[in-house]
Amino acid sequence: MDRNQITKWLKSPGKMAHKYSLHAVYFCTGCGIIEIPPVITARWDAERFGVIPVATPRQGNLFMITGYVSVKTLKAIIRTYEQMPDPKYTVAFGSCPINGGMYWDSYNTIKHLDKYIPVDGWIAGCMPRPEAVFVGVTHLWTLIDKEMANGYIRYKKKYAAYRSNQEMALGELDWPPLYPIEDETEEESK
Amino acid sequence: MSAQGILITAFAGAGLSYALGLTSARLREVFAIVVSVLLVCLIAITHGQGAEHVYYPDFLGLDLVLRMDALAWFFAITVSMVGCLSVIFSLHYVRGKEKENFYYFALLLVNAAMLGIVLSGDLLSFFIFWEIMSWAAFLLISYKRGRALDAGLKYVIMSILGSCAMLLALLYLYANYNTLVISDLAQQIRSAAGGFPLWVMLAFALGFGIKCALIPLHTWLPDAHSEAPSPFSAVLSGILIKMGIYGFILVMYGVVGLKLLLEVGAPWLHFHTVLCWLGAITILIPTFIALLQDDAKRLLAWSSIGQIGYIMLAIGVATSLGLAGALFHTLNHAVFKALLFLAVGAVEYKTGGVRDLNRLGGLIRRMPVTFACALIGGLGLIGVPLTSGFVSKWLIYKTLITEGHPFLALAALVGTWGAILYVYKLLHNMFLGQLPEKYANLEAAPFSMQLPLMICGFIIVLFGILPGIPLSVIGGIVGTLGFEPVTATLTGFGPQIGPLNTLNLCAAFAGVLLVIVAFRGIAARPKPVSQDDSYAAGAAAPAGKYHHTVRFYDPLERMTGGYLRDWVDQFYLSAAGKAKGVFNGVRRIYTGDVRTYVMYIVALLTFLIFAHTAGWL
Amino acid sequence: MTRIIQLVLSPLIALVVGVLLLGLSRKIIARIHRRYGPPIYQPVIDVIRMMSQRSISHGSLFDLGVVFALAGSLVTVMFIPLGGTQACQPFAHGVLCPLSSSGGLLVVMYLMLLGPLGLALGAGDSANPNASIGVSRKLLLALAYEVPFLLVILAVMSHYETISLTEIVARQQQAGWGALSVPLSAVAAFLILPAMLGVRPFDLVSAPQEIASGPMAEYGGRSLALIKLYGATHLFLVIALFVDLFLGGGVNLATFLLKMLIVFMAVEMINAVLPRVKIEDAIKFCWKWPAGLALLQMAITVLSKSG
């Protein structure tokens, strides 16, 4: 650890700790998950970056969506995302969540995940290799450093918009809004 | 105030409450509470008095004696306390039910009779009060009718058996010493030798053992405790079964005396050793049976048997620490078991009679005070440090280990770890987890139900942090029963008995707690969420059904369930069934036809004449 | 004054050493897996990260249960001698054990209850069946390992004829380690160490893949940080107790920690290579081998004492 690091730690321990302790909730939607076991086991060892899988969204701060997102899964993704405590970072893995990928014309697949939940980082590829995950993680570190990985703040600010997008895709949602949507009309007027 | 005055107040109170109830229900309730509180006060002010006087000379040629000493006072204050709390609790519990007058009368009568038992100075009045208690308790157990009636019958039949055994012992004693006054008996029995004390004690042990549900005489208890009205379950488990304990202590140490007691039995198997091992079995088996119960009150009933095991074990060891532990545990068990039964009663009252552990849940959100008190009671039952149960159990373990009975200590300790399991099951299935939708608007129990719970909880914590308060009384009692008195400091024991200082423990705990809460304060306050917002792998948690209660300890149940049937009960039931068959057979000779009876008489006369002429008679 | 320093020092040592042991555990396992592994101070980072997250609460008991668990285990540490020799007087401050005169081994055994119980109550309040299943497993596992553990403790207490932990340590420092005087008990205790620590093969309580980490299913943020610290303290506690009972404590803190480290490494070797067992098998194992060995040792001890 150089001196630069130590001053950063002293200045904002929370932020630094978030960088080096990314506990990941892997949302195993599609084929992408096949790349995750090598990432977290002996071959590539994600633990040296502080990245380990956790069992429930309550414990994690990194949300990784690995693969295409069907409409049905989107519901679970939103629910899981909302159950994660703030601050939290979302990384979409593979090209499907970015633009639909090979399912670009499927009636049943969500094409742009960032319309429904905020996404902080993208790892493109079909499939991205495990090394790409590490590139993604180190890139996320830079984003956290520069306070650009602020999807959770965006979600709170623009919750009304996200919620309406979600309702457009899924119909009436059967859970109450996470944040109060009292300023919906205000935002529209702005 | 003498013992006589206390008893007159108690019995007159019972009678008068019935009479008053005929005029006004409100008046009767107020009167019942006044009498119970008055009794507590009356007994409290007699602390430290020792008196013995004849209140009915020459009854069937015997003097009936009342006496007040340290042991009697200790049990009397316990009885009156728990009795008083259960009367307060009853206010709402029985309001609007049928036969309220009768209920209050019987409840007060049971309490009065128990006071009579502990205050009587001779074994005849002891027996009389014992019978009053047994029969009044029968009336209350079968108060709800239906299944309760069966439970009551089971209880009363076993009680009668026990009473017969006691009566035999009484007659045996009377035939030998021509007196039944306890102090005289204690003087005279010292010279007794051989099998005499053994037979007397065996007969008494049968009577007391049935009342305090020592295995294998326990079978009435689970039915009776679960079917009785909850306030009376508290009395039943809290103090009524303790009358058996009182009887054991009285006969073993008050009458027979320590010196003789240690010699009773065969040289290789002493009476008190057998009692110890029975106690150990009584701890182990019921604890594991309690784990598997689904009925809250039945679970507590089995747990009562288990806790009685601790007391019997400690009495049987026959050391001053052991007896002190037994007496302290008697008090503790009375308090926390009363608390738990009353808490279950409060839940039962609010939910309309539900005490099936699989149908409740989440009630902490609706009844927080009840839960907090039940938690304290449960912790006391386990014996978590800083509750009074810890100190009494500590005394018991300590004496078992230093006296060189590690196997008995093992039984006691394993029983405790089993207790954790059933206490957690009880608390979890009733109060934690998801709140079923039908209870979403449940109101908290009325204050008259919460007050007894809070008093009990307060006592448990107070005596847990300052065990010296009860131990100063208990130490004196142990001294009067022929042991070295136990000297305790206000907060535990000095180094000569063993290191224990509960106040230090409490201070350390409080300090650490404060530090942690302060440390926790650095972080943001958590956001409260509803019970539906819980992790269900991304799906919405189904409301009101997302709860794990059924077969809570399923792996253990599968492993041990087969072994844990109540064999003793099955044996008794089959014996009762057989006896019924035999008696049915005997009944056939009463045909109801006069000619048959004439034939019997003629046959008998013929037989007599024949016998006479043959020279047999 | 020394008393107050000790009172602060011993929970602090437990926390620091416990957290580092957790980190070491991850490192050791990584090296056995031929991975590089996280830095040894990784759990510290994790705790800071959790503290900076805003968690959720299912009710006051949900939050308080965790606090009680941590407080209970920290208080327990104060009753455990952490190295140092006993001077001639019975309750000297030569031993790092600030509350030795307030309770002995029986108190320690009961205090060790507070942790699991607090966590169980908190988890029970979380209205999540995974948590309830986890708690049910935890309590059953506790029942499973407590039977041999109690046998072990009773054998040790009968052998040294005392219930004071400091005295047991002092006797060992005079007359040889407990592992030599009550060897079978020591073996039994070592066999149940993984169960007491909740590591493989007995990590069925917090099995993340089956029941979403069991009691911790709903915990996050600061509550999870406290659970992590509780886990660290509990780890310290169990191994310290083992060292005190069988390896003669320590002449000073350094030797004590060294002995702890060795025991810990041995446990981690088991942890790294074994898979998880079912709860039934855990109960069967605990009640068969460790309990049998401990029972044998207790019988030998009792007979030799009475003979």
Short mmCIF file of N, CA, C and O in Angstrom, two decimals, chain B residues 373-450:
data_model
loop_
_atom_site.label_atom_id
_atom_site.label_comp_id
_atom_site.label_asym_id
_atom_site.label_seq_id
_atom_site.Cartn_x
_atom_site.Cartn_y
_atom_site.Cartn_z
N CYS B 373 -41.67 -10.44 28.15
CA CYS B 373 -41.74 -11.17 29.42
C CYS B 373 -41.51 -12.66 29.18
O CYS B 373 -40.77 -13.31 29.93
N ALA B 374 -42.13 -13.19 28.12
CA ALA B 374 -41.95 -14.61 27.84
C ALA B 374 -40.48 -14.90 27.54
O ALA B 374 -39.97 -15.96 27.92
N LEU B 375 -39.82 -13.95 26.89
CA LEU B 375 -38.40 -14.14 26.59
C LEU B 375 -37.60 -14.24 27.88
O LEU B 375 -36.76 -15.13 28.05
N ILE B 376 -37.89 -13.33 28.81
CA ILE B 376 -37.17 -13.37 30.09
C ILE B 376 -37.45 -14.69 30.79
O ILE B 376 -36.55 -15.35 31.32
N GLY B 377 -38.73 -15.10 30.76
CA GLY B 377 -39.07 -16.38 31.38
C GLY B 377 -38.33 -17.53 30.72
O GLY B 377 -37.80 -18.41 31.40
N GLY B 378 -38.28 -17.50 29.39
CA GLY B 378 -37.60 -18.57 28.66
C GLY B 378 -36.11 -18.59 28.98
O GLY B 378 -35.52 -19.65 29.20
N LEU B 379 -35.52 -17.39 29.05
CA LEU B 379 -34.09 -17.33 29.36
C LEU B 379 -33.86 -17.84 30.78
O LEU B 379 -32.87 -18.52 31.06
N GLY B 380 -34.79 -17.51 31.68
CA GLY B 380 -34.67 -18.00 33.05
C GLY B 380 -34.75 -19.51 33.09
O GLY B 380 -34.03 -20.18 33.82
N LEU B 381 -35.64 -20.06 32.28
CA LEU B 381 -35.80 -21.51 32.23
C LEU B 381 -34.52 -22.17 31.73
O LEU B 381 -34.08 -23.18 32.27
N ILE B 382 -33.92 -21.57 30.69
CA ILE B 382 -32.66 -22.12 30.20
C ILE B 382 -31.58 -21.94 31.27
O ILE B 382 -30.73 -22.79 31.45
N GLY B 383 -31.65 -20.83 31.97
CA GLY B 383 -30.62 -20.54 32.95
C GLY B 383 -29.51 -19.68 32.37
O GLY B 383 -28.35 -19.84 32.71
N VAL B 384 -29.89 -18.77 31.50
CA VAL B 384 -28.91 -17.84 30.94
C VAL B 384 -28.42 -16.94 32.06
O VAL B 384 -29.21 -16.54 32.91
N PRO B 385 -27.13 -16.64 32.11
CA PRO B 385 -26.62 -15.75 33.15
C PRO B 385 -27.41 -14.44 33.21
O PRO B 385 -27.89 -13.96 32.18
N LEU B 386 -27.50 -13.91 34.40
CA LEU B 386 -28.26 -12.70 34.72
C LEU B 386 -29.75 -12.98 34.84
O LEU B 386 -30.54 -12.06 34.98
N THR B 387 -30.16 -14.24 34.80
CA THR B 387 -31.51 -14.57 35.23
C THR B 387 -31.36 -15.47 36.44
O THR B 387 -30.32 -16.09 36.66
N SER B 388 -32.44 -15.54 37.24
CA SER B 388 -32.32 -16.27 38.50
C SER B 388 -32.09 -17.76 38.26
O SER B 388 -31.46 -18.43 39.07
N GLY B 389 -32.62 -18.26 37.13
CA GLY B 389 -32.44 -19.68 36.85
C GLY B 389 -30.98 -20.07 36.76
O GLY B 389 -30.60 -21.19 37.09
N PHE B 390 -30.14 -19.14 36.35
CA PHE B 390 -28.72 -19.45 36.22
C PHE B 390 -28.12 -19.79 37.58
O PHE B 390 -27.39 -20.77 37.72
N VAL B 391 -28.44 -18.96 38.56
CA VAL B 391 -27.80 -19.15 39.87
C VAL B 391 -28.22 -20.48 40.48
O VAL B 391 -27.39 -21.23 41.00
N SER B 392 -29.52 -20.80 40.36
CA SER B 392 -29.95 -22.06 40.99
C SER B 392 -29.34 -23.25 40.26
O SER B 392 -28.89 -24.21 40.88
N LYS B 393 -29.30 -23.16 38.92
CA LYS B 393 -28.71 -24.28 38.19
C LYS B 393 -27.22 -24.36 38.48
O LYS B 393 -26.66 -25.45 38.59
N TRP B 394 -26.59 -23.21 38.61
CA TRP B 394 -25.16 -23.18 38.92
C TRP B 394 -24.90 -23.92 40.23
O TRP B 394 -23.96 -24.72 40.33
N LEU B 395 -25.75 -23.63 41.22
CA LEU B 395 -25.59 -24.31 42.51
C LEU B 395 -25.71 -25.82 42.35
O LEU B 395 -24.93 -26.59 42.94
N ILE B 396 -26.69 -26.23 41.55
CA ILE B 396 -26.91 -27.67 41.38
C ILE B 396 -25.72 -28.32 40.69
O ILE B 396 -25.19 -29.33 41.15
N TYR B 397 -25.25 -27.70 39.60
CA TYR B 397 -24.09 -28.29 38.90
C TYR B 397 -22.87 -28.33 39.79
O TYR B 397 -22.13 -29.30 39.83
N LYS B 398 -22.69 -27.22 40.48
CA LYS B 398 -21.50 -27.09 41.32
C LYS B 398 -21.47 -28.22 42.34
O LYS B 398 -20.45 -28.89 42.52
N THR B 399 -22.59 -28.46 42.99
CA THR B 399 -22.59 -29.49 44.01
C THR B 399 -22.41 -30.86 43.38
O THR B 399 -21.71 -31.71 43.91
N LEU B 400 -23.02 -31.07 42.21
CA LEU B 400 -22.86 -32.39 41.56
C LEU B 400 -21.41 -32.64 41.18
O LEU B 400 -20.90 -33.74 41.34
N ILE B 401 -20.74 -31.60 40.71
CA ILE B 401 -19.35 -31.80 40.26
C ILE B 401 -18.43 -31.98 41.45
O ILE B 401 -17.62 -32.90 41.48
N THR B 402 -18.60 -31.13 42.46
CA THR B 402 -17.66 -31.25 43.59
C THR B 402 -17.94 -32.49 44.43
O THR B 402 -17.04 -32.99 45.10
N GLU B 403 -19.17 -32.98 44.40
CA GLU B 403 -19.45 -34.21 45.15
C GLU B 403 -19.06 -35.45 44.35
O GLU B 403 -19.25 -36.56 44.81
N GLY B 404 -18.60 -35.25 43.13
CA GLY B 404 -18.14 -36.39 42.34
C GLY B 404 -19.27 -37.17 41.68
O GLY B 404 -19.27 -38.39 41.69
N HIS B 405 -20.26 -36.47 41.14
CA HIS B 405 -21.31 -37.16 40.37
C HIS B 405 -21.31 -36.60 38.95
O HIS B 405 -22.29 -35.99 38.53
N PRO B 406 -20.24 -36.80 38.18
CA PRO B 406 -20.23 -36.16 36.86
C PRO B 406 -21.32 -36.67 35.93
O PRO B 406 -21.79 -35.93 35.08
N PHE B 407 -21.74 -37.92 36.11
CA PHE B 407 -22.77 -38.44 35.20
C PHE B 407 -24.12 -37.78 35.47
O PHE B 407 -24.88 -37.48 34.55
N LEU B 408 -24.40 -37.55 36.76
CA LEU B 408 -25.63 -36.82 37.07
C LEU B 408 -25.53 -35.39 36.54
O LEU B 408 -26.49 -34.85 35.99
N ALA B 409 -24.35 -34.81 36.69
CA ALA B 409 -24.16 -33.45 36.17
C ALA B 409 -24.37 -33.42 34.67
O ALA B 409 -24.94 -32.48 34.13
N LEU B 410 -23.92 -34.47 34.01
CA LEU B 410 -24.11 -34.54 32.56
C LEU B 410 -25.59 -34.51 32.21
O LEU B 410 -26.02 -33.76 31.32
N ALA B 411 -26.37 -35.32 32.93
CA ALA B 411 -27.81 -35.35 32.66
C ALA B 411 -28.40 -33.95 32.84
O ALA B 411 -29.18 -33.47 32.02
N ALA B 412 -27.99 -33.29 33.92
CA ALA B 412 -28.54 -31.96 34.19
C ALA B 412 -28.14 -30.99 33.09
O ALA B 412 -28.98 -30.21 32.60
N LEU B 413 -26.88 -31.05 32.67
CA LEU B 413 -26.43 -30.09 31.66
C LEU B 413 -27.07 -30.35 30.30
O LEU B 413 -27.48 -29.43 29.60
N VAL B 414 -27.15 -31.64 29.93
CA VAL B 414 -27.78 -31.95 28.65
C VAL B 414 -29.24 -31.51 28.67
O VAL B 414 -29.77 -30.99 27.69
N GLY B 415 -29.88 -31.67 29.82
CA GLY B 415 -31.26 -31.20 29.97
C GLY B 415 -31.36 -29.71 29.68
O GLY B 415 -32.29 -29.24 29.05
N THR B 416 -30.36 -28.97 30.15
CA THR B 416 -30.37 -27.53 29.89
C THR B 416 -30.26 -27.23 28.41
O THR B 416 -30.97 -26.38 27.89
N TRP B 417 -29.35 -27.98 27.75
CA TRP B 417 -29.20 -27.68 26.31
C TRP B 417 -30.44 -28.11 25.54
O TRP B 417 -30.77 -27.50 24.54
N GLY B 418 -31.11 -29.13 26.03
CA GLY B 418 -32.39 -29.46 25.43
C GLY B 418 -33.41 -28.37 25.67
O GLY B 418 -34.22 -28.05 24.81
N ALA B 419 -33.33 -27.77 26.87
CA ALA B 419 -34.28 -26.71 27.20
C ALA B 419 -34.15 -25.54 26.24
O ALA B 419 -35.15 -24.93 25.87
N ILE B 420 -32.92 -25.27 25.80
CA ILE B 420 -32.75 -24.17 24.83
C ILE B 420 -33.61 -24.45 23.61
O ILE B 420 -34.29 -23.57 23.09
N LEU B 421 -33.56 -25.70 23.17
CA LEU B 421 -34.27 -26.04 21.94
C LEU B 421 -35.77 -25.85 22.10
O LEU B 421 -36.42 -25.24 21.25
N TYR B 422 -36.33 -26.34 23.21
CA TYR B 422 -37.80 -26.20 23.26
C TYR B 422 -38.22 -24.78 23.60
O TYR B 422 -39.26 -24.33 23.14
N VAL B 423 -37.40 -24.07 24.38
CA VAL B 423 -37.76 -22.67 24.65
C VAL B 423 -37.74 -21.88 23.35
O VAL B 423 -38.65 -21.09 23.07
N TYR B 424 -36.69 -22.11 22.54
CA TYR B 424 -36.62 -21.37 21.29
C TYR B 424 -37.80 -21.73 20.40
O TYR B 424 -38.41 -20.86 19.77
N LYS B 425 -38.13 -23.01 20.36
CA LYS B 425 -39.26 -23.43 19.52
C LYS B 425 -40.54 -22.72 19.97
O LYS B 425 -41.30 -22.20 19.16
N LEU B 426 -40.74 -22.69 21.28
CA LEU B 426 -41.94 -22.04 21.81
C LEU B 426 -41.98 -20.57 21.43
O LEU B 426 -42.97 -20.07 20.87
N LEU B 427 -40.87 -19.87 21.70
CA LEU B 427 -40.86 -18.43 21.44
C LEU B 427 -40.95 -18.16 19.94
O LEU B 427 -41.68 -17.28 19.50
N HIS B 428 -40.18 -18.92 19.18
CA HIS B 428 -40.14 -18.68 17.74
C HIS B 428 -41.49 -18.93 17.10
O HIS B 428 -42.02 -18.10 16.37
N ASN B 429 -42.07 -20.10 17.40
CA ASN B 429 -43.30 -20.43 16.70
C ASN B 429 -44.47 -19.56 17.11
O ASN B 429 -45.39 -19.36 16.33
N MET B 430 -44.42 -19.02 18.32
CA MET B 430 -45.53 -18.16 18.72
C MET B 430 -45.30 -16.71 18.33
O MET B 430 -46.17 -16.04 17.82
N PHE B 431 -44.08 -16.22 18.61
CA PHE B 431 -43.89 -14.77 18.54
C PHE B 431 -43.07 -14.30 17.35
O PHE B 431 -43.19 -13.17 16.93
N LEU B 432 -42.18 -15.15 16.85
CA LEU B 432 -41.30 -14.68 15.77
C LEU B 432 -41.83 -15.16 14.42
O LEU B 432 -42.87 -15.81 14.34
N GLY B 433 -41.09 -14.82 13.39
CA GLY B 433 -41.52 -15.23 12.06
C GLY B 433 -42.61 -14.34 11.53
O GLY B 433 -42.81 -13.22 11.98
N GLN B 434 -43.32 -14.85 10.52
CA GLN B 434 -44.34 -14.02 9.87
C GLN B 434 -45.65 -14.02 10.64
O GLN B 434 -46.09 -15.05 11.14
N LEU B 435 -46.24 -12.87 10.70
CA LEU B 435 -47.53 -12.73 11.36
C LEU B 435 -48.63 -13.18 10.39
O LEU B 435 -48.75 -12.62 9.31
N PRO B 436 -49.42 -14.19 10.77
CA PRO B 436 -50.51 -14.58 9.87
C PRO B 436 -51.48 -13.42 9.69
O PRO B 436 -51.69 -12.61 10.59
N GLU B 437 -52.07 -13.37 8.50
CA GLU B 437 -52.92 -12.21 8.18
C GLU B 437 -54.10 -12.05 9.12
O GLU B 437 -54.52 -10.95 9.43
N LYS B 438 -54.61 -13.20 9.62
CA LYS B 438 -55.81 -13.08 10.46
C LYS B 438 -55.51 -12.43 11.79
O LYS B 438 -56.42 -11.98 12.49
N TYR B 439 -54.21 -12.39 12.18
CA TYR B 439 -53.86 -11.74 13.44
C TYR B 439 -53.31 -10.34 13.22
O TYR B 439 -52.76 -9.73 14.14
N ALA B 440 -53.45 -9.82 11.99
CA ALA B 440 -52.80 -8.54 11.68
C ALA B 440 -53.33 -7.42 12.55
O ALA B 440 -52.62 -6.44 12.81
N ASN B 441 -54.56 -7.53 13.02
CA ASN B 441 -55.12 -6.44 13.81
C ASN B 441 -55.34 -6.83 15.27
O ASN B 441 -56.16 -6.24 15.96
N LEU B 442 -54.62 -7.83 15.71
CA LEU B 442 -54.76 -8.29 17.09
C LEU B 442 -54.33 -7.17 18.03
O LEU B 442 -53.37 -6.47 17.78
N GLU B 443 -55.06 -7.04 19.13
CA GLU B 443 -54.65 -6.04 20.12
C GLU B 443 -53.81 -6.71 21.19
O GLU B 443 -53.88 -7.91 21.40
N ALA B 444 -53.01 -5.89 21.87
CA ALA B 444 -52.20 -6.42 22.97
C ALA B 444 -53.12 -6.88 24.09
O ALA B 444 -54.27 -6.45 24.20
N ALA B 445 -52.60 -7.77 24.93
CA ALA B 445 -53.39 -8.29 26.04
C ALA B 445 -53.71 -7.16 27.01
O ALA B 445 -52.95 -6.21 27.12
N PRO B 446 -54.84 -7.26 27.71
CA PRO B 446 -55.19 -6.20 28.68
C PRO B 446 -54.15 -6.11 29.80
O PRO B 446 -53.40 -7.05 30.04
N PHE B 447 -54.15 -4.97 30.47
CA PHE B 447 -53.11 -4.71 31.46
C PHE B 447 -53.12 -5.73 32.58
O PHE B 447 -52.07 -6.12 33.08
N SER B 448 -54.32 -6.18 32.97
CA SER B 448 -54.37 -7.12 34.07
C SER B 448 -53.72 -8.44 33.70
O SER B 448 -53.38 -9.23 34.56
N MET B 449 -53.54 -8.69 32.40
CA MET B 449 -52.82 -9.89 32.00
C MET B 449 -51.33 -9.62 31.90
O MET B 449 -50.51 -10.51 32.09
N GLN B 450 -50.99 -8.38 31.54
CA GLN B 450 -49.56 -8.08 31.39
C GLN B 450 -48.88 -7.87 32.73
O GLN B 450 -47.70 -8.16 32.88
#
